[in-house]
Structures are given as structure tokens and as C-alpha cells.
PDB file of C-alpha atoms in Angstrom:
ATOM      1  CA  ALA A  14     -11.515  -1.376 -13.923  1.00 80.00           C
ATOM      2  CA  LYS A  15     -12.698   2.252 -13.594  1.00 88.00           C
ATOM      3  CA  THR A  16     -16.323   1.201 -13.377  1.00 91.00           C
ATOM      4  CA  THR A  17     -15.404  -1.212 -10.585  1.00 91.00           C
ATOM      5  CA  ILE A  18     -13.617   1.556  -8.671  1.00 91.00           C
ATOM      6  CA  ASP A  19     -16.669   3.765  -9.100  1.00 93.00           C
ATOM      7  CA  PHE A  20     -18.868   0.974  -7.727  1.00 93.00           C
ATOM      8  CA  ILE A  21     -16.604   0.498  -4.714  1.00 92.00           C
ATOM      9  CA  ASN A  22     -16.508   4.222  -4.074  1.00 93.00           C
ATOM     10  CA  THR A  23     -20.283   4.598  -4.367  1.00 94.00           C
ATOM     11  CA  THR A  24     -20.961   1.596  -2.157  1.00 93.00           C
ATOM     12  CA  TYR A  25     -18.576   2.918   0.535  1.00 92.00           C
ATOM     13  CA  ASP A  26     -20.355   6.328   0.444  1.00 93.00           C
ATOM     14  CA  GLU A  27     -23.682   4.591   0.827  1.00 92.00           C
ATOM     15  CA  PHE A  28     -22.241   2.571   3.759  1.00 91.00           C
ATOM     16  CA  MET A  29     -21.157   5.794   5.450  1.00 91.00           C
ATOM     17  CA  TRP A  30     -24.615   7.205   4.965  1.00 90.00           C
ATOM     18  CA  GLU A  31     -26.141   4.017   6.348  1.00 90.00           C
ATOM     19  CA  VAL A  32     -24.041   4.469   9.475  1.00 88.00           C
ATOM     20  CA  LYS A  33     -25.113   8.081   9.808  1.00 85.00           C
ATOM     21  CA  MET A  34     -28.787   7.174   9.346  1.00 83.00           C
ATOM     22  CA  GLY A  35     -28.403   4.335  11.819  1.00 84.00           C
ATOM     23  CA  GLN A  36     -27.759   6.733  14.721  1.00 83.00           C
ATOM     24  CA  ARG A  37     -30.239   6.597  17.502  1.00 82.00           C
ATOM     25  CA  ARG A  38     -33.382   8.575  16.736  1.00 80.00           C
ATOM     26  CA  VAL A  39     -36.280   9.181  19.122  1.00 79.00           C
ATOM     27  CA  ALA A  40     -39.764  10.605  18.851  1.00 77.00           C
ATOM     28  CA  VAL A  41     -41.023  12.621  21.792  1.00 74.00           C
ATOM     29  CA  PRO A  42     -44.491  14.052  22.516  1.00 74.00           C
ATOM     30  CA  GLU A  43     -45.040  17.677  21.673  1.00 68.00           C
ATOM     31  CA  SER A  44     -45.438  18.525  25.343  1.00 66.00           C
ATOM     32  CA  LEU A  45     -41.777  17.789  25.953  1.00 66.00           C
ATOM     33  CA  THR A  46     -40.627  20.230  23.312  1.00 67.00           C
ATOM     34  CA  ALA A  47     -42.728  23.252  24.203  1.00 62.00           C
ATOM     35  CA  LEU A  48     -40.755  26.338  25.175  1.00 67.00           C
ATOM     36  CA  THR A  49     -42.195  29.612  26.385  1.00 64.00           C
ATOM     37  CA  VAL A  50     -40.676  32.675  24.727  1.00 69.00           C
ATOM     38  CA  ARG A  51     -41.560  36.354  24.751  1.00 64.00           C
ATOM     39  CA  THR A  52     -42.136  38.137  21.430  1.00 69.00           C
ATOM     40  CA  ALA A  53     -41.348  41.717  20.596  1.00 65.00           C
ATOM     41  CA  ASP A  54     -44.893  43.005  21.359  1.00 72.00           C
ATOM     42  CA  GLY A  55     -44.903  41.447  24.797  1.00 68.00           C
ATOM     43  CA  ASP A  56     -47.061  38.457  24.018  1.00 71.00           C
ATOM     44  CA  VAL A  57     -45.991  35.080  25.406  1.00 70.00           C
ATOM     45  CA  VAL A  58     -46.163  32.338  22.764  1.00 69.00           C
ATOM     46  CA  PRO A  59     -45.054  28.711  23.231  1.00 65.00           C
ATOM     47  CA  ARG A  60     -42.746  27.784  20.414  1.00 66.00           C
ATOM     48  CA  PRO A  61     -40.749  24.587  20.037  1.00 65.00           C
ATOM     49  CA  ARG A  62     -37.043  24.749  19.283  1.00 67.00           C
ATOM     50  CA  PHE A  63     -34.693  22.028  18.212  1.00 64.00           C
ATOM     51  CA  GLU A  64     -30.964  21.425  17.864  1.00 66.00           C
ATOM     52  CA  SER A  65     -30.246  20.575  14.228  1.00 66.00           C
ATOM     53  CA  ASP A  66     -27.543  18.090  15.259  1.00 68.00           C
ATOM     54  CA  GLN A  67     -29.911  16.137  17.494  1.00 69.00           C
ATOM     55  CA  ASN A  68     -31.922  13.199  16.153  1.00 72.00           C
ATOM     56  CA  VAL A  69     -35.082  14.115  18.076  1.00 71.00           C
ATOM     57  CA  TYR A  70     -38.473  14.332  16.380  1.00 70.00           C
ATOM     58  CA  ILE A  71     -41.979  15.304  17.482  1.00 69.00           C
ATOM     59  CA  ARG A  72     -44.469  12.508  17.403  1.00 66.00           C
ATOM     60  CA  MET A  73     -47.349  13.620  15.205  1.00 63.00           C
ATOM     61  CA  GLY A  74     -50.835  12.030  14.892  1.00 60.00           C
ATOM     62  CA  GLY A  75     -51.882   8.624  16.080  1.00 56.00           C
ATOM     63  CA  ARG A  76     -53.086   7.740  19.509  1.00 59.00           C
ATOM     64  CA  ASP A  77     -51.786   8.695  22.917  1.00 56.00           C
ATOM     65  CA  LEU A  78     -50.599  12.105  21.742  1.00 50.00           C
ATOM     66  CA  ASP A  79     -50.398  13.296  25.319  1.00 52.00           C
ATOM     67  CA  SER A  80     -48.344  10.332  26.477  1.00 61.00           C
ATOM     68  CA  SER A  81     -45.015  11.204  27.940  1.00 63.00           C
ATOM     69  CA  ALA A  82     -43.391   8.044  26.531  1.00 73.00           C
ATOM     70  CA  ILE A  83     -40.359   8.450  24.269  1.00 75.00           C
ATOM     71  CA  GLN A  84     -40.403   6.209  21.189  1.00 76.00           C
ATOM     72  CA  ASP A  85     -37.202   4.762  19.742  1.00 80.00           C
ATOM     73  CA  LEU A  86     -37.063   5.110  15.938  1.00 78.00           C
ATOM     74  CA  THR A  87     -33.584   3.737  15.419  1.00 83.00           C
ATOM     75  CA  THR A  88     -33.110   1.353  12.453  1.00 83.00           C
ATOM     76  CA  PRO A  89     -30.423  -1.347  12.358  1.00 88.00           C
ATOM     77  CA  ILE A  90     -27.279  -0.715  10.260  1.00 89.00           C
ATOM     78  CA  ARG A  91     -26.854  -3.162   7.392  1.00 90.00           C
ATOM     79  CA  ALA A  92     -23.109  -3.414   7.930  1.00 89.00           C
ATOM     80  CA  ASP A  93     -22.722  -7.060   6.843  1.00 90.00           C
ATOM     81  CA  ASP A  94     -24.513  -6.440   3.524  1.00 91.00           C
ATOM     82  CA  TYR A  95     -22.413  -3.411   2.692  1.00 91.00           C
ATOM     83  CA  ILE A  96     -19.128  -5.063   3.685  1.00 90.00           C
ATOM     84  CA  LYS A  97     -19.998  -8.093   1.544  1.00 91.00           C
ATOM     85  CA  ALA A  98     -20.818  -5.823  -1.433  1.00 92.00           C
ATOM     86  CA  ILE A  99     -17.529  -3.874  -1.043  1.00 91.00           C
ATOM     87  CA  ASN A 100     -15.513  -7.117  -0.817  1.00 90.00           C
ATOM     88  CA  GLU A 101     -17.196  -8.446  -3.932  1.00 91.00           C
ATOM     89  CA  GLY A 102     -16.154  -5.236  -5.730  1.00 91.00           C
ATOM     90  CA  LEU A 103     -12.575  -5.604  -4.442  1.00 90.00           C
ATOM     91  CA  SER A 104     -12.439  -9.212  -5.652  1.00 88.00           C
ATOM     92  CA  LEU A 105     -13.574  -8.123  -9.100  1.00 90.00           C
ATOM     93  CA  PHE A 106     -10.975  -5.337  -9.053  1.00 89.00           C
ATOM     94  CA  GLU A 107      -8.234  -7.873  -8.165  1.00 84.00           C
ATOM     95  CA  MET A 108      -9.178 -10.027 -11.152  1.00 85.00           C
ATOM     96  CA  GLN A 109      -9.236  -7.023 -13.524  1.00 86.00           C
ATOM     97  CA  ILE A 110      -5.780  -5.661 -12.565  1.00 82.00           C
ATOM     98  CA  GLY A 111      -4.119  -9.097 -12.317  1.00 77.00           C
ATOM     99  CA  VAL A 112      -3.135  -9.386  -8.659  1.00 75.00           C
ATOM    100  CA  SER A 113      -3.515 -12.284  -6.231  1.00 71.00           C
ATOM    101  CA  GLN A 114      -6.862 -13.045  -4.756  1.00 74.00           C
ATOM    102  CA  GLY A 115      -7.224 -11.691  -1.262  1.00 73.00           C
ATOM    103  CA  LEU A 116      -4.798  -8.798  -1.642  1.00 72.00           C
ATOM    104  CA  PHE A 117      -7.572  -6.264  -1.070  1.00 78.00           C
ATOM    105  CA  SER A 118     -10.156  -6.742   1.622  1.00 76.00           C
ATOM    106  CA  PHE A 119     -12.505  -4.570   3.660  1.00 75.00           C
ATOM    107  CA  ASP A 120     -12.802  -6.835   6.739  1.00 69.00           C
ATOM    108  CA  GLY A 121      -9.118  -6.746   7.836  1.00 58.00           C
ATOM    109  CA  LYS A 122      -9.029 -10.594   8.114  1.00 60.00           C
ATOM    110  CA  SER A 123      -7.415 -11.625   4.808  1.00 59.00           C
ATOM    111  CA  MET A 124      -4.290  -9.443   4.840  1.00 58.00           C
ATOM    112  CA  LYS A 125      -1.073 -10.838   3.332  1.00 60.00           C
ATOM    113  CA  THR A 126       2.394  -9.935   4.446  1.00 59.00           C
ATOM    114  CA  ALA A 127       5.238  -9.123   2.068  1.00 59.00           C
ATOM    115  CA  THR A 128       6.961 -12.409   3.000  1.00 57.00           C
ATOM    116  CA  GLU A 129       3.846 -14.402   2.006  1.00 60.00           C
ATOM    117  CA  ILE A 130       3.664 -12.605  -1.300  1.00 57.00           C
ATOM    118  CA  VAL A 131       7.321 -13.395  -2.090  1.00 57.00           C
ATOM    119  CA  SER A 132       7.168 -17.018  -0.940  1.00 57.00           C
ATOM    120  CA  GLU A 133       4.041 -17.716  -3.014  1.00 55.00           C
ATOM    121  CA  ASN A 134       5.559 -16.110  -6.139  1.00 55.00           C
ATOM    122  CA  SER A 135       2.094 -14.692  -6.626  1.00 60.00           C
ATOM    123  CA  ASP A 136       0.653 -12.580  -9.372  1.00 66.00           C
ATOM    124  CA  THR A 137       1.024  -9.596  -7.064  1.00 68.00           C
ATOM    125  CA  TYR A 138       4.803 -10.198  -6.669  1.00 68.00           C
ATOM    126  CA  GLN A 139       5.269 -10.657 -10.407  1.00 73.00           C
ATOM    127  CA  MET A 140       3.294  -7.494 -11.156  1.00 73.00           C
ATOM    128  CA  ARG A 141       5.347  -5.634  -8.556  1.00 74.00           C
ATOM    129  CA  ASN A 142       8.614  -6.819 -10.225  1.00 76.00           C
ATOM    130  CA  SER A 143       7.342  -5.590 -13.578  1.00 79.00           C
ATOM    131  CA  ILE A 144       6.546  -2.201 -12.112  1.00 80.00           C
ATOM    132  CA  VAL A 145       9.972  -2.012 -10.435  1.00 82.00           C
ATOM    133  CA  ALA A 146      11.682  -2.742 -13.733  1.00 84.00           C
ATOM    134  CA  LEU A 147       9.702   0.013 -15.467  1.00 88.00           C
ATOM    135  CA  VAL A 148      10.396   2.497 -12.654  1.00 89.00           C
ATOM    136  CA  GLU A 149      14.124   1.674 -12.703  1.00 88.00           C
ATOM    137  CA  GLN A 150      14.315   2.189 -16.492  1.00 90.00           C
ATOM    138  CA  SER A 151      12.387   5.421 -16.241  1.00 93.00           C
ATOM    139  CA  LEU A 152      14.667   6.775 -13.535  1.00 93.00           C
ATOM    140  CA  LYS A 153      17.747   5.968 -15.576  1.00 92.00           C
ATOM    141  CA  GLU A 154      16.310   7.770 -18.616  1.00 93.00           C
ATOM    142  CA  LEU A 155      15.399  10.715 -16.416  1.00 94.00           C
ATOM    143  CA  ILE A 156      18.937  11.005 -15.063  1.00 93.00           C
ATOM    144  CA  VAL A 157      20.384  10.960 -18.574  1.00 93.00           C
ATOM    145  CA  SER A 158      17.868  13.538 -19.793  1.00 94.00           C
ATOM    146  CA  VAL A 159      18.590  15.901 -16.850  1.00 94.00           C
ATOM    147  CA  LEU A 160      22.315  15.721 -17.439  1.00 93.00           C
ATOM    148  CA  GLU A 161      21.910  16.298 -21.165  1.00 93.00           C
ATOM    149  CA  LEU A 162      19.786  19.397 -20.514  1.00 94.00           C
ATOM    150  CA  ALA A 163      22.228  20.635 -17.916  1.00 92.00           C
ATOM    151  CA  ARG A 164      25.147  20.320 -20.311  1.00 91.00           C
ATOM    152  CA  ALA A 165      23.192  22.028 -23.075  1.00 91.00           C
ATOM    153  CA  TYR A 166      22.709  25.056 -20.759  1.00 91.00           C
ATOM    154  CA  GLU A 167      26.408  24.824 -19.627  1.00 88.00           C
ATOM    155  CA  LEU A 168      25.342  23.824 -16.066  1.00 90.00           C
ATOM    156  CA  TYR A 169      27.127  20.474 -16.270  1.00 89.00           C
ATOM    157  CA  GLN A 170      30.520  19.845 -17.813  1.00 89.00           C
ATOM    158  CA  GLY A 171      30.951  16.114 -17.202  1.00 88.00           C
ATOM    159  CA  ASP A 172      30.316  13.132 -19.364  1.00 89.00           C
ATOM    160  CA  ILE A 173      26.843  11.717 -19.928  1.00 90.00           C
ATOM    161  CA  PRO A 174      26.678   8.288 -18.363  1.00 89.00           C
ATOM    162  CA  LYS A 175      25.349   5.301 -20.260  1.00 89.00           C
ATOM    163  CA  MET A 176      22.287   3.465 -19.087  1.00 87.00           C
ATOM    164  CA  ASP A 177      24.327   0.493 -17.920  1.00 84.00           C
ATOM    165  CA  ASP A 178      26.548   2.714 -15.847  1.00 86.00           C
ATOM    166  CA  ILE A 179      23.653   3.933 -13.679  1.00 87.00           C
ATOM    167  CA  SER A 180      22.652   1.864 -10.651  1.00 82.00           C
ATOM    168  CA  ILE A 181      19.240   2.379  -9.056  1.00 82.00           C
ATOM    169  CA  SER A 182      18.550   1.245  -5.490  1.00 75.00           C
ATOM    170  CA  LEU A 183      14.839   1.278  -4.729  1.00 72.00           C
ATOM    171  CA  ASP A 184      15.342   0.128  -1.109  1.00 63.00           C
ATOM    172  CA  ASP A 185      12.568  -2.487  -1.373  1.00 59.00           C
ATOM    173  CA  GLY A 186      14.065  -5.078   0.943  1.00 52.00           C
ATOM    174  CA  VAL A 187      10.635  -5.745   2.444  1.00 54.00           C
ATOM    175  CA  PHE A 188       9.775  -7.577  -0.794  1.00 55.00           C
ATOM    176  CA  THR A 189      13.140  -9.284  -1.216  1.00 58.00           C
ATOM    177  CA  ASP A 190      14.210 -12.493   0.435  1.00 60.00           C
ATOM    178  CA  ARG A 191      17.965 -11.889   0.573  1.00 68.00           C
ATOM    179  CA  ASP A 192      18.857 -15.445   1.588  1.00 71.00           C
ATOM    180  CA  ALA A 193      16.772 -16.882  -1.215  1.00 72.00           C
ATOM    181  CA  GLU A 194      18.330 -14.496  -3.714  1.00 76.00           C
ATOM    182  CA  LEU A 195      21.828 -15.399  -2.582  1.00 81.00           C
ATOM    183  CA  ASP A 196      21.069 -19.150  -2.846  1.00 84.00           C
ATOM    184  CA  TYR A 197      19.642 -18.628  -6.299  1.00 83.00           C
ATOM    185  CA  TRP A 198      22.767 -16.894  -7.633  1.00 86.00           C
ATOM    186  CA  ILE A 199      25.077 -19.450  -5.993  1.00 88.00           C
ATOM    187  CA  LYS A 200      23.218 -22.204  -7.865  1.00 89.00           C
ATOM    188  CA  VAL A 201      23.384 -20.175 -11.098  1.00 87.00           C
ATOM    189  CA  VAL A 202      27.168 -19.759 -10.838  1.00 87.00           C
ATOM    190  CA  ASN A 203      27.788 -23.380  -9.799  1.00 89.00           C
ATOM    191  CA  ALA A 204      25.681 -24.632 -12.712  1.00 88.00           C
ATOM    192  CA  GLY A 205      27.671 -22.500 -15.140  1.00 87.00           C
ATOM    193  CA  PHE A 206      24.767 -20.354 -16.167  1.00 85.00           C
ATOM    194  CA  GLY A 207      26.368 -17.123 -14.927  1.00 86.00           C
ATOM    195  CA  THR A 208      29.605 -15.608 -13.803  1.00 88.00           C
ATOM    196  CA  ARG A 209      30.727 -14.596 -10.372  1.00 88.00           C
ATOM    197  CA  VAL A 210      30.771 -10.905 -11.418  1.00 88.00           C
ATOM    198  CA  MET A 211      27.155 -11.175 -12.559  1.00 89.00           C
ATOM    199  CA  ALA A 212      26.138 -12.706  -9.210  1.00 88.00           C
ATOM    200  CA  ILE A 213      27.954 -10.010  -7.255  1.00 87.00           C
ATOM    201  CA  GLN A 214      26.331  -7.321  -9.341  1.00 86.00           C
ATOM    202  CA  LYS A 215      22.821  -8.657  -8.786  1.00 82.00           C
ATOM    203  CA  VAL A 216      23.091  -9.618  -5.081  1.00 82.00           C
ATOM    204  CA  LEU A 217      24.893  -6.447  -3.991  1.00 83.00           C
ATOM    205  CA  ASN A 218      23.077  -4.210  -6.491  1.00 78.00           C
ATOM    206  CA  VAL A 219      26.259  -2.554  -7.798  1.00 83.00           C
ATOM    207  CA  THR A 220      27.494  -1.649 -11.229  1.00 84.00           C
ATOM    208  CA  GLU A 221      29.439  -4.092 -13.391  1.00 85.00           C
ATOM    209  CA  GLU A 222      32.723  -2.189 -12.773  1.00 87.00           C
ATOM    210  CA  LYS A 223      32.263  -2.308  -9.033  1.00 87.00           C
ATOM    211  CA  ALA A 224      31.400  -6.009  -9.166  1.00 86.00           C
ATOM    212  CA  GLN A 225      34.595  -6.648 -11.108  1.00 88.00           C
ATOM    213  CA  GLU A 226      36.620  -4.818  -8.449  1.00 88.00           C
ATOM    214  CA  ILE A 227      34.992  -6.865  -5.702  1.00 87.00           C
ATOM    215  CA  ALA A 228      35.653 -10.090  -7.590  1.00 85.00           C
ATOM    216  CA  ALA A 229      39.313  -9.088  -8.084  1.00 86.00           C
ATOM    217  CA  GLU A 230      39.716  -8.366  -4.369  1.00 85.00           C
ATOM    218  CA  ILE A 231      38.180 -11.768  -3.563  1.00 84.00           C
ATOM    219  CA  ASN A 232      40.560 -13.526  -6.003  1.00 80.00           C
ATOM    220  CA  THR A 233      43.555 -11.632  -4.535  1.00 80.00           C
ATOM    221  CA  GLY A 234      42.540 -12.781  -1.029  1.00 70.00           C
ATOM    222  CA  ILE A 235      42.261 -16.379  -2.228  1.00 65.00           C
ATOM    223  CA  VAL A 236      45.704 -16.235  -3.847  1.00 58.00           C
ATOM    224  CA  ASP A 237      47.237 -14.783  -0.675  1.00 61.00           C
ATOM    225  CA  ASP A 238      45.705 -17.548   1.434  1.00 61.00           C
ATOM    226  CA  ILE A 239      47.064 -20.196  -0.920  1.00 60.00           C
ATOM    227  CA  ASN A 240      50.542 -18.689  -0.869  1.00 59.00           C
ATOM    228  CA  ARG A 241      50.422 -18.485   2.896  1.00 62.00           C
ATOM    229  CA  GLN A 242      49.469 -22.102   3.204  1.00 62.00           C
ATOM    230  CA  ARG A 243      52.327 -23.125   0.864  1.00 57.00           C
ATOM    231  CA  THR A 244      54.785 -21.102   2.981  1.00 57.00           C
ATOM    232  CA  ASP A 245      53.546 -22.745   6.186  1.00 52.00           C
ATOM    233  CA  THR A 246      53.804 -26.183   4.593  1.00 53.00           C
ATOM    234  CA  HIS A 247      57.374 -25.472   3.410  1.00 50.00           C
ATOM    235  CA  LEU A 248      58.435 -24.289   6.866  1.00 48.00           C
ATOM    236  CA  TYR A 249      56.613 -26.715   9.139  1.00 51.00           C
ATOM    237  CA  GLY A 250      55.729 -29.539   6.856  1.00 52.00           C
ATOM    238  CA  GLU A 251      52.329 -31.085   6.415  1.00 53.00           C
TER     239      GLU A 251
END
């Protein structure tokens, strides 16, 4: 994919140069550029002067040299050709890195929102999930390594946590459909493919111990409600 990136970069640089060269340029007769200046020995010599930032040129040779007409030398900018070439390079880059078609574009018309990427379960979303898993694992290993080094230099006196005890929150809600995730885990628990503790841990992004505490609180609340209903039934009847 590096050669593709180099192609896109080179084409973009050429496009920028095309825009610069496409600025308006004019050719003027020499009579319009003459300037009278005085030299050191007192002689007066006409000498043309130009601003280097101005796209003005002297018309040389040809007919009508003394004409006062100003000739436009501007060339059209090949914007469509360069945009098409850059988009072709981006399409090839998408195929090489394994993301969804249309993720990258140079025209600003084929942009995809995070919701679209999630709903389509696209290659981009799957690749993003793989990257998130790798980043989460790397952060956990980094935390353990830092604490081990700190304890080796007597800067930390506590226990070294296990990998499963560390919870990483990447705050990537823009790529997460919370309602869809909740529905998914409800179906998993109802089908018997997972426990309530597992669902709480995944949906709320907490550790297993915290999920067990939450599940215990929920069970306690359910038991209290059942006992309260029994008491009301005993006192007031059905």
C-alpha cells in the first residue's frame, strides 16, 4: 500500500501545482513595462522592472509589437482529471487495507457516517473492532508493566493486577449502537448462551466483580418486591 500512498501524494502535489500554474497570466507590450530610472553617472536609461509575484510577461516577437492590447495567457485547470486520478488511488488504497468501498474520497460526496458503518457491519467496522481489541490488550499490558517497574524501584507497594481485573474504556460511543448492543445481550441471556453477569459486564463495560455486585443488587431488589407483594396480599387479599 506504500506505493499507492506515494502515488496519491504525488498526484495531489501535481494538482496543487496545476492550480498554481492555472492562475491568470497576461502578456503585455514592452511599452507598458518601460520605466525611466537614473543611474549613478547621471544617465537616464529606461529599464523594465517586474514584481516576482505577479504573473505578467512581456510579449516578445511576432506582429503588432507596438500594440497596446493585453493578451490573456491563462490555461484551464484540469481539476476533474486530477480529482478522478486521486479517487482512483484512494479506491485502490481501500482495497489494499481492507476497508469498505467509499470510505475515502476526494470529492466530499461519498462520505459515510459512523452510524452507517455500524449498521452495515462493514469491513471498516470489523477492522475498527480488531484495532480496538489490540489497543485494549496493549493498554492492559502497559499498565501491568508500569506497575511492575514501579514496584521494582520501590515506587509502588500495592499488588500487580491481573489482565482480567483491568477495565479499559475507550469512549468510542460514536461507533457503538447502545440499543442494538443491549438487545443483543438480552437475546443471548434469554437463549441461555450467556449469564446475566456477562451481559452486565459487556453492556456497562465494568469488571466481572462489579458486574456481580450489580447483579446481586438487582436480585435483592427483586426479592424485596416479591416479599412486599406477599405482605400486601396477606393484609389486603388479592
